[in-house]
Coordinates of C-alpha atoms in Angstrom, one line a residue:
X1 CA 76.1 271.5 -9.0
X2 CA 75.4 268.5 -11.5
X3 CA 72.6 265.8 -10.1
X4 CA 74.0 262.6 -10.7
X5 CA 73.2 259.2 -9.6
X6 CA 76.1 256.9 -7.7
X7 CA 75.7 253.2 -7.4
X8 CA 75.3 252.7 -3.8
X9 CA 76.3 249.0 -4.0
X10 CA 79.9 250.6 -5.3
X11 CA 80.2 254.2 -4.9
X12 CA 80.4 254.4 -8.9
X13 CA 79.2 257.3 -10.6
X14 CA 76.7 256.4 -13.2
X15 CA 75.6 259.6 -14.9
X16 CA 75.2 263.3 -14.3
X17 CA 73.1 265.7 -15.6
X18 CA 72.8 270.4 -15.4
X19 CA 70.3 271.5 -13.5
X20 CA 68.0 273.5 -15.2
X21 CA 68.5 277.0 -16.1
X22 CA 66.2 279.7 -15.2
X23 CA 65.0 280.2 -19.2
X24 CA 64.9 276.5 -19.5
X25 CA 62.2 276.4 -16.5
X26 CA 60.1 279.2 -17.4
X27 CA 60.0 277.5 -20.4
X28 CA 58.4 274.0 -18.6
X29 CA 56.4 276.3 -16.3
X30 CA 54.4 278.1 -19.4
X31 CA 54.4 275.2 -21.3
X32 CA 52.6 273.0 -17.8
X33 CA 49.9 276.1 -17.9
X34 CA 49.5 275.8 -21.6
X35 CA 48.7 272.0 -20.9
X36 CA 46.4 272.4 -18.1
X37 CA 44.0 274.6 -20.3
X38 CA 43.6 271.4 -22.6
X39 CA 43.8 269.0 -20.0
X40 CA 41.5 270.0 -17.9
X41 CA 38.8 270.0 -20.6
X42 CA 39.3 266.0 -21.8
X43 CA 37.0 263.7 -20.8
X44 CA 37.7 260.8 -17.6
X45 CA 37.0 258.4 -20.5
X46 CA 40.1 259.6 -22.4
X47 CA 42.0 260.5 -19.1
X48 CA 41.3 256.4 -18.0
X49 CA 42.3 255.3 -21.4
X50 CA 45.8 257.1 -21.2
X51 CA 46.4 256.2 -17.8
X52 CA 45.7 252.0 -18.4
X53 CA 48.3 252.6 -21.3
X54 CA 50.6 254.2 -18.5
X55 CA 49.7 250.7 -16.6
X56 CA 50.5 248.7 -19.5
X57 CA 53.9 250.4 -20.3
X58 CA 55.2 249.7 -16.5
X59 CA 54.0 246.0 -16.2
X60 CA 55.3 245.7 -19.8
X61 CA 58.9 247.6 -18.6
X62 CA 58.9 247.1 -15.1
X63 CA 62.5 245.3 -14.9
X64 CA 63.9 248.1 -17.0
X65 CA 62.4 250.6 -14.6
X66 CA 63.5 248.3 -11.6
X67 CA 66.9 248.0 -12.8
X68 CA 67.0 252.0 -12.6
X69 CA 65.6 251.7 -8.8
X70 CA 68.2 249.6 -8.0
X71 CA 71.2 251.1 -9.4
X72 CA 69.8 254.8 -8.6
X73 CA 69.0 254.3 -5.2
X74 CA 70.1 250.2 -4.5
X75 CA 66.9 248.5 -3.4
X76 CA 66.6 244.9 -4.1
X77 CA 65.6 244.1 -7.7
X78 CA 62.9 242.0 -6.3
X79 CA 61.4 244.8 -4.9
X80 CA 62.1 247.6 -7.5
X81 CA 60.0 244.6 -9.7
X82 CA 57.4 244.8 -7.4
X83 CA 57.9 248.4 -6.6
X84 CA 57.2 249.1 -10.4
X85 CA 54.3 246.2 -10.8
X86 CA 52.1 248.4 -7.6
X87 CA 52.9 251.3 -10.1
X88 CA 50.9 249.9 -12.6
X89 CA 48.1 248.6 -9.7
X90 CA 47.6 252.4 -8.9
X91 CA 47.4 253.7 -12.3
X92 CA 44.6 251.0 -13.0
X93 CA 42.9 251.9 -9.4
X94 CA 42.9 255.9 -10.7
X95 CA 41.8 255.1 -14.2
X96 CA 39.0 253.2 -12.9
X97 CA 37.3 255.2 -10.2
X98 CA 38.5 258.7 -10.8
X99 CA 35.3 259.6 -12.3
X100 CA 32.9 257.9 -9.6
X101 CA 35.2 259.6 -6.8
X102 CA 34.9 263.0 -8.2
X103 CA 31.1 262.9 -9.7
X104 CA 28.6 265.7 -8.6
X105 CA 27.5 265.2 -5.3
X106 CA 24.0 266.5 -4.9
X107 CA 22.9 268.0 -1.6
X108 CA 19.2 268.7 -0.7
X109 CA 18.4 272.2 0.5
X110 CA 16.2 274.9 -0.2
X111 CA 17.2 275.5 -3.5
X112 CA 16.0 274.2 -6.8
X113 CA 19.3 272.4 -7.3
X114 CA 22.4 272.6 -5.2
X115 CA 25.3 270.1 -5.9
X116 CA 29.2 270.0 -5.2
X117 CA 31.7 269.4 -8.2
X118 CA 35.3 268.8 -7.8
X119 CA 37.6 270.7 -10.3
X120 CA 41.4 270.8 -11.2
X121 CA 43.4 273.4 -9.8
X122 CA 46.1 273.6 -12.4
X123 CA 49.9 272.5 -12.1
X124 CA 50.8 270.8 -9.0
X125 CA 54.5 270.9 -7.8
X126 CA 55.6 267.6 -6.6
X127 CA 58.9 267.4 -4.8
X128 CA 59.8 263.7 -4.3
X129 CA 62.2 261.3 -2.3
X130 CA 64.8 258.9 -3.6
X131 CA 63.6 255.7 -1.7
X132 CA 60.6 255.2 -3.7
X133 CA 61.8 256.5 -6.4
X134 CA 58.8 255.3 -8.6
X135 CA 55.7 254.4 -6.4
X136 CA 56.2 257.9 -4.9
X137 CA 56.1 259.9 -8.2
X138 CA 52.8 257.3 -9.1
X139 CA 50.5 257.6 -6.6
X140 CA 50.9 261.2 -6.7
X141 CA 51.2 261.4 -10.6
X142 CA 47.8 259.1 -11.1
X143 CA 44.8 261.1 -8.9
X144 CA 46.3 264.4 -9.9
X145 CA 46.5 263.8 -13.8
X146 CA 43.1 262.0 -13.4
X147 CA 41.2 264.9 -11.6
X148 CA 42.5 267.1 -14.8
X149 CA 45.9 268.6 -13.3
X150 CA 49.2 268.6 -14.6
X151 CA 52.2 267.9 -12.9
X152 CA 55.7 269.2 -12.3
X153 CA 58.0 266.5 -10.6
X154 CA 61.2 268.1 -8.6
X155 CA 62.6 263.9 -8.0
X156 CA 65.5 263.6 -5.5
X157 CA 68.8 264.5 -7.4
X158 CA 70.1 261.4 -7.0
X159 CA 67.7 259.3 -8.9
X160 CA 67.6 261.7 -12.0
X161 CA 67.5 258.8 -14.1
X162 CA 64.1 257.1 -12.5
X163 CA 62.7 260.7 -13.0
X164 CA 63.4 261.0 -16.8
X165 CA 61.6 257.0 -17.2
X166 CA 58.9 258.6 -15.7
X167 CA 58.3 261.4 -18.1
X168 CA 59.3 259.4 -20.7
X169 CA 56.3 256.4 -19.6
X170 CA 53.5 259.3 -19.6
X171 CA 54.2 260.5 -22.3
X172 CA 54.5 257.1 -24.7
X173 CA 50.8 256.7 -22.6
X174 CA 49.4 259.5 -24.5
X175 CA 49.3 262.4 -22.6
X176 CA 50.1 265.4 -24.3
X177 CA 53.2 267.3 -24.2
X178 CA 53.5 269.6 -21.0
X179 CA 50.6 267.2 -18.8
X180 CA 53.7 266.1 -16.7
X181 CA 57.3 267.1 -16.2
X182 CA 60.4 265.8 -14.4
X183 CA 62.6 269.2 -13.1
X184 CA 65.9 268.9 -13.2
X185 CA 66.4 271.3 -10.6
X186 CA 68.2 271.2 -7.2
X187 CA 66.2 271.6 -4.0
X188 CA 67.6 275.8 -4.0
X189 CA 65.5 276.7 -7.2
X190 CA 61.8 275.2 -5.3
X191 CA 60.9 278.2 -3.7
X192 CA 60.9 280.2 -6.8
X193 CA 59.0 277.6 -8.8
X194 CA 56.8 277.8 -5.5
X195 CA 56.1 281.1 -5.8
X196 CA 55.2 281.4 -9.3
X197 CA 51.4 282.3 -9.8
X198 CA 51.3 279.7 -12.4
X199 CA 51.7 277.0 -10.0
X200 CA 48.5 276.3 -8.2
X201 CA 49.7 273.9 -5.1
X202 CA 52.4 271.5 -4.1
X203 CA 52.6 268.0 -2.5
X204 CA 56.5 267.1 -0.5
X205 CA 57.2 263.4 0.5
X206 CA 60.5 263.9 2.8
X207 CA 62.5 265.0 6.0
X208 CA 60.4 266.8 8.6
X209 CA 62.9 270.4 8.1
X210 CA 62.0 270.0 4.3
X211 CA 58.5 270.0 5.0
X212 CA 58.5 273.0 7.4
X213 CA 60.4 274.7 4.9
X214 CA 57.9 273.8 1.9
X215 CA 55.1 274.6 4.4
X216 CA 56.0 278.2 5.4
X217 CA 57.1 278.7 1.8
X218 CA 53.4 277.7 0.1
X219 CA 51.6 279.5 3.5
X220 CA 53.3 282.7 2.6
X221 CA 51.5 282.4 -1.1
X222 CA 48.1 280.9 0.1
X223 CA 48.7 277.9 -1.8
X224 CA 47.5 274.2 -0.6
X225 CA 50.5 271.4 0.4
X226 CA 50.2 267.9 1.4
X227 CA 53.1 266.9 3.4
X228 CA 54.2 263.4 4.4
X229 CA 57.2 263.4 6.6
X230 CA 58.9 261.0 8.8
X231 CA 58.0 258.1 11.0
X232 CA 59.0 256.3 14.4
X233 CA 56.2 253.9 13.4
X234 CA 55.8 251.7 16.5
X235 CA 55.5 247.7 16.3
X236 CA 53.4 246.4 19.0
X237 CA 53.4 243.2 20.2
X238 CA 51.1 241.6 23.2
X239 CA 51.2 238.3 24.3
X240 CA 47.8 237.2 22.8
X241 CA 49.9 237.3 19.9
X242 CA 51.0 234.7 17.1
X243 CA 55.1 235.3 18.4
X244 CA 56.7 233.6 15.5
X245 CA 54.7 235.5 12.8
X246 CA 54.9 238.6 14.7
X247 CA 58.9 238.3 14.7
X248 CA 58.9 237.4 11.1
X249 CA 56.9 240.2 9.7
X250 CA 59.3 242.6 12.4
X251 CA 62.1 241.6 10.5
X252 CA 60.8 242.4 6.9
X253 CA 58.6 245.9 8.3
X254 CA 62.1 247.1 9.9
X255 CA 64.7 245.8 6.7
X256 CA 61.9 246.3 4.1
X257 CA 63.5 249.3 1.2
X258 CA 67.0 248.6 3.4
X259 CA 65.5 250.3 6.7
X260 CA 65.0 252.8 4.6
X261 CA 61.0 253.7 4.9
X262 CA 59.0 256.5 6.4
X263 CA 56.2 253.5 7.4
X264 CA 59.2 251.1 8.8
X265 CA 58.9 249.8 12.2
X266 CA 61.6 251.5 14.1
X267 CA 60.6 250.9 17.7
X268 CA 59.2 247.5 19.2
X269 CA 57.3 247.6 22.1
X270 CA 57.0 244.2 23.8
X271 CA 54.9 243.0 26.2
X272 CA 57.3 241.9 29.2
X273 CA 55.8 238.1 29.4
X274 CA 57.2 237.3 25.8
X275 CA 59.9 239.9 25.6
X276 CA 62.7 237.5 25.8
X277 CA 61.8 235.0 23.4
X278 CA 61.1 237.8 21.2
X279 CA 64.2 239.2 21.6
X280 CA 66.3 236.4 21.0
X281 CA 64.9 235.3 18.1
X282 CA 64.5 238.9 16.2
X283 CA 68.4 239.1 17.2
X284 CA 68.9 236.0 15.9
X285 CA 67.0 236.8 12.7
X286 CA 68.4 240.2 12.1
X287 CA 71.7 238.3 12.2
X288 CA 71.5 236.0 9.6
X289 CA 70.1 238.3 7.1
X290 CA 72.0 238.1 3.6
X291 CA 73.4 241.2 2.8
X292 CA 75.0 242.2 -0.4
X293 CA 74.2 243.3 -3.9
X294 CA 71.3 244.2 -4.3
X295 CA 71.1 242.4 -8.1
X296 CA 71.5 238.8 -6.2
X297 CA 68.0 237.7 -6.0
X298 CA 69.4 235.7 -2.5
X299 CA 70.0 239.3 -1.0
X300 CA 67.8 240.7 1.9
X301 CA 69.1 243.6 2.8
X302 CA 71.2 246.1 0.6
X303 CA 73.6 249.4 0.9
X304 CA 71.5 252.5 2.1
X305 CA 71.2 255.6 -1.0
X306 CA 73.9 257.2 0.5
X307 CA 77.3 257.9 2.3
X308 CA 76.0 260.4 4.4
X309 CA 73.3 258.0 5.1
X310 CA 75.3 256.0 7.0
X311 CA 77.8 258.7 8.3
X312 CA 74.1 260.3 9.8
X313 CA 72.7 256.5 10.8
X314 CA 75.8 255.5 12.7
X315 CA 76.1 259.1 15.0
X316 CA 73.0 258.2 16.4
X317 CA 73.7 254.6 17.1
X318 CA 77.0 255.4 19.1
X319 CA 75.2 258.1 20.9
X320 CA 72.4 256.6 21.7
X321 CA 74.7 253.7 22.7
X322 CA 76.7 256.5 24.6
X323 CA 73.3 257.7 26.6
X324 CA 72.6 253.9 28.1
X325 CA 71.3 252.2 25.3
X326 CA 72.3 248.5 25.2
X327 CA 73.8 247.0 22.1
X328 CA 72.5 243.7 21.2
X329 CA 73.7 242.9 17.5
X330 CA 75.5 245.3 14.9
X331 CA 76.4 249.1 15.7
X332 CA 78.8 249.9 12.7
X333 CA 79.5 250.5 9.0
X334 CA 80.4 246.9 7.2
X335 CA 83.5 247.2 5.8
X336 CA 83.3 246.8 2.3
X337 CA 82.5 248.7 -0.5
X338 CA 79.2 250.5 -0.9
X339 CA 77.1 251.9 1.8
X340 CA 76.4 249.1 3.9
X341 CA 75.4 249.3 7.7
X342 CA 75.0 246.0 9.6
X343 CA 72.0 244.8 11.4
X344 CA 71.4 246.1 14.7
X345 CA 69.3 246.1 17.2
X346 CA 69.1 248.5 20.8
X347 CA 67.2 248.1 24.0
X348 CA 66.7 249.8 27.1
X349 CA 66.5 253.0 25.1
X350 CA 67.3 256.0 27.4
X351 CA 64.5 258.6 27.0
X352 CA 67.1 261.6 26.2
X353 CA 68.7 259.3 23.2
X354 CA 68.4 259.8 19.4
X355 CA 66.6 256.2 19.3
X356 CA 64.2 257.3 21.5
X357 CA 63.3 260.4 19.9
X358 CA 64.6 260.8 15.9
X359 CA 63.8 258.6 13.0
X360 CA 66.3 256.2 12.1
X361 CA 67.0 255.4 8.5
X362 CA 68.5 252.5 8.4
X363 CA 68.2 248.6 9.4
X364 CA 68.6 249.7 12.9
X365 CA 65.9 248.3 15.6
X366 CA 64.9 249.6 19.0
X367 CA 63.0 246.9 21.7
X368 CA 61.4 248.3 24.4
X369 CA 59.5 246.6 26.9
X370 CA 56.4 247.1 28.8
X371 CA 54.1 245.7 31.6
X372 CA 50.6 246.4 30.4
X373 CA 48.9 247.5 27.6
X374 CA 49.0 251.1 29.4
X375 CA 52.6 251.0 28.9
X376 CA 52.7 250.1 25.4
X377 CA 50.5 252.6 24.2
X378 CA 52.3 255.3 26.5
X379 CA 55.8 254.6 24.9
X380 CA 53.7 254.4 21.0
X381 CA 52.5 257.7 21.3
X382 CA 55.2 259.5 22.8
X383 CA 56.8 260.9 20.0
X384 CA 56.5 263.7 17.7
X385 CA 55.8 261.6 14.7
X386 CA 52.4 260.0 14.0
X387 CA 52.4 258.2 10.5
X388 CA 51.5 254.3 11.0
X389 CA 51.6 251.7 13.9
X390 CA 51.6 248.1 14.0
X391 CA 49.8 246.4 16.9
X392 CA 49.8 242.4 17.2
X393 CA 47.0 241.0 19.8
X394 CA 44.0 238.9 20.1
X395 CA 42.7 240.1 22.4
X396 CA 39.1 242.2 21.2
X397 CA 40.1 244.8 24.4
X398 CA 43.2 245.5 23.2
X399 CA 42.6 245.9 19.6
X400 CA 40.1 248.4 20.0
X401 CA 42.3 250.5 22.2
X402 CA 45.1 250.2 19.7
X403 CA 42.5 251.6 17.2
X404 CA 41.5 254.3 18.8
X405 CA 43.9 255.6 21.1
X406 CA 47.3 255.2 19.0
X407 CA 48.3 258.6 17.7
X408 CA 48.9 257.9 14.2
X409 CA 47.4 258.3 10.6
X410 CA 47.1 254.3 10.2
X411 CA 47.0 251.8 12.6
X412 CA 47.4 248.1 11.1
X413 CA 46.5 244.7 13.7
X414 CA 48.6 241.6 12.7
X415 CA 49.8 243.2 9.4
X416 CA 52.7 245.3 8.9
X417 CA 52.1 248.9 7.7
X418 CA 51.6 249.1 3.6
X419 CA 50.4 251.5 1.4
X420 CA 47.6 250.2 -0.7
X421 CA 45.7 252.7 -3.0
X422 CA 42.0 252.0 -1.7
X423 CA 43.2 253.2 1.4
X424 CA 44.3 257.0 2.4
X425 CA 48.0 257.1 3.4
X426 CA 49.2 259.6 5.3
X427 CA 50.0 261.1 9.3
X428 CA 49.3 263.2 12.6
X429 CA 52.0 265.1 14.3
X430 CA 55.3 266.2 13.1
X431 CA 54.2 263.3 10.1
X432 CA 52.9 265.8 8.1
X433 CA 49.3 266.2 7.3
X434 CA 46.7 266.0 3.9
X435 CA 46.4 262.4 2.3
X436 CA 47.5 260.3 -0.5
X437 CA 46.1 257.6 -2.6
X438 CA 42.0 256.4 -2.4
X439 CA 39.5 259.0 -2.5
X440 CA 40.2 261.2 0.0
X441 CA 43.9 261.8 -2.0
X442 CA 42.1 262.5 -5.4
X443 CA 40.2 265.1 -4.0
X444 CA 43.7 267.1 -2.0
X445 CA 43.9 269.1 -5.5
X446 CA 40.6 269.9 -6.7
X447 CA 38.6 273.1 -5.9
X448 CA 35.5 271.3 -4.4
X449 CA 33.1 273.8 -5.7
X450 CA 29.0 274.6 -4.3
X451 CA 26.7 275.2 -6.6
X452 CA 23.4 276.5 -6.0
X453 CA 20.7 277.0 -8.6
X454 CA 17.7 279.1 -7.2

């Protein structure tokens, strides 16, 4: 089957491309080991001074790369431009403390010298997601070709094109031939690639059944895999809270990527007091958002990747709808061309109901409302998922139960959930586990060596 990428806006087909054939990817796999011996012996000086070129060539071509996003996957251009801008902010963060974050760590014992030193593994298998189609590949891409990997990139098919920039980017940067490679491969030929000897490990941004599947595939092998998943990230909101900025950043944290974000808030959890007047005017909002191409710079909210996106997105709506849920705003497909689903918004959510339990994937909202803090953090943490959580209070009380006592790998107070690459980024639960970006992602793909001199 050809991977191609379709104009969501449109349904038109833009390009397609083979897959790779099985002589074609043992070629890319010997020629990532061949890389890796040379790689790994280069200097973090040399490394840094590739990877600020890398920086240079995205700020330099970031709306070229954001006009790929856009027509690939059909984000808005704005934020492909800025999608492609954090690129450059991460490849700059790697380049500059790659070699403080992995220096010899010396340890006092009994011996005359004992210290730890963190080394590349070899090639890394990254299998990627189409919604962030770059910043995905990047903050992967930067700490593993900084620690001295290499990388092999298995992109979503559908942004083949996004993929190829990619390559093409690292390699105008400096890095030699083989240090990273886009796979044009569909998601049948992984397990193979998986369970070559030549590939050390393997990191998988996606679905919850693809990271099982990725999981029980590296365990059988004894290789290492991060795995970010899904999120039901919850969006809390007390009445200590600054309502009008609460509502307006609950707006942008569920539309932000067209609803179409593992760290979206999906489920808002309101304190009972301030429910209503929350309510009405996130309805309100979610109403008079401007939807259409995503190339208009006056559009908020744009098609979804996919058809099946919003065949998928729209069975759960009408049976969550079917279970008790109430309809508020939206609840169909906009009939027009592309993949566009309206706004909509769902409350008293029924606990046996898809928006109760699954992830939704679209610009489709759930309210729920509670009568205590108790409550809120009761409804937060029941579900399987665990990736981020939004909590907005002023109350000191409150924020420090938030902290502790929500069940998720990042909990943000009167901010919406964001990666940032000082920070780790990643889950609890059925969210996957391992972490990206900051130090403690550099350091998922190095052997973290003792040494002990007597």
């Amino acid at each position: 089957m050809a991977i191609a990428s379709t104009n969501p806006a449109n349904g038109e087909l833009l390009k397609s491309f083979e897959p790779l054939t099985p002589i074609q990817i043992e070629h890319k796999l010997q020629l990532a080991i061949d890389a890796f011996q040379t790689h790994r012996q280069t200097s973090f000086a040399e490394r840094a001074r590739m990877m600020l070129c890398a920086a240079d060539l995205l700020e330099k071509e970031k709306d070229e790369c954001a006009r790929l996003m856009t027509l690939e996957m059909g984000k808005t251009l704005r934020s492909a431009v800025a999608e492609a801008s954090k690129c450059a902010t991460g490849c700059r963060y790697y380049a500059e403390n790659a070699e403080r974050f992995l220096a010899d760590e010396v340890v006092e014992t009994g011996a005359k010298r004992s210290f730890i030193r963190y080394l590349p593994l070899g090639p890394i298998l990254a299998i990627m997601p189409w919604n962030f189609p770059f910043w995905q590949v990047f903050r992967f891409l930067a700490p593993a070709l900084m620690a001295g990997n290499v990388g092999l990139l298995k992109h979503a098919s559908n942004v083949p094109q996004c993929a190829l920039k990619i390559e093409e980017i690292i390699r105008r940067a400096g890095f030699p031939h083989g240090v990273f490679q886009t796979l044009l491969i569909g998601s049948g030929a992984v397990d193979a690639i998986l369970n070559d000897p030549r590939v050390a490990a393997a990191t998988l941004t996606g679905s919850e059944q693809a990271g099982i599947e990725v999981g029980i595939s590296a365990a059988k092998r004894i290789k290492k895999v991060v795995l970010e998943l899904g999120g039901s990230d919850p969006f809390i909101v007390m009445p200590s809270a600054d309502l009008d900025a609460a509502v307006a950043t609950a707006i942008e944290a569920r539309i932000q990527n067209n609803g179409q974000s593992c760290i979206a808030a999906k489920r808002f959890i309101v304190a009972d007091s301030i429910a209503d007047e929350f309510e009405r005017k996130f309805v309100s909002r979610m109403q008079g958002l401007q939807i259409g191409d995503p190339f208009d710079e006056k559009t908020q909210l744009g098609p979804l990747a996919n058809a099946e996106g919003v065949t998928s997105l729209d069975a759960d709506v009408q049976k969550s709808i079917a279970a008790g849920a109430r309809l508020l705003t939206g609840g169909h497909p906009l009939k027009r061309p592309g993949n566009f689903y309206a706004p909509t918004v769902l409350t008293d959510i029924p606990e046996n109901s898809p928006a109760y339990q699954e992830e939704f994937f679209g610009p489709v909202a759930s309210i729920f409302r509670v009568k205590s803090v108790d409550d809120a953090i009761r409804i937060a943490n029941d579900s399987r998922f665990g990736l981020g959580a939004s909590a907005w209070t002023n109350d000191p009380g409150e924020t420090e139960r938030f902290v502790n006592e929500l069940e998720a790998g990042m909990v943000f107070l009167n901010k919406m959930v964001a990666s940032d690459p000082r920070v780790p980024f990643g889950g609890v639960k059925h969210s996957g586990h391992g972490r990206e970006l900051s130090a403690h992602g550099i350091r998922e793909f190095v052997n973290i060596k003792t040494v002990w001199l007597q």
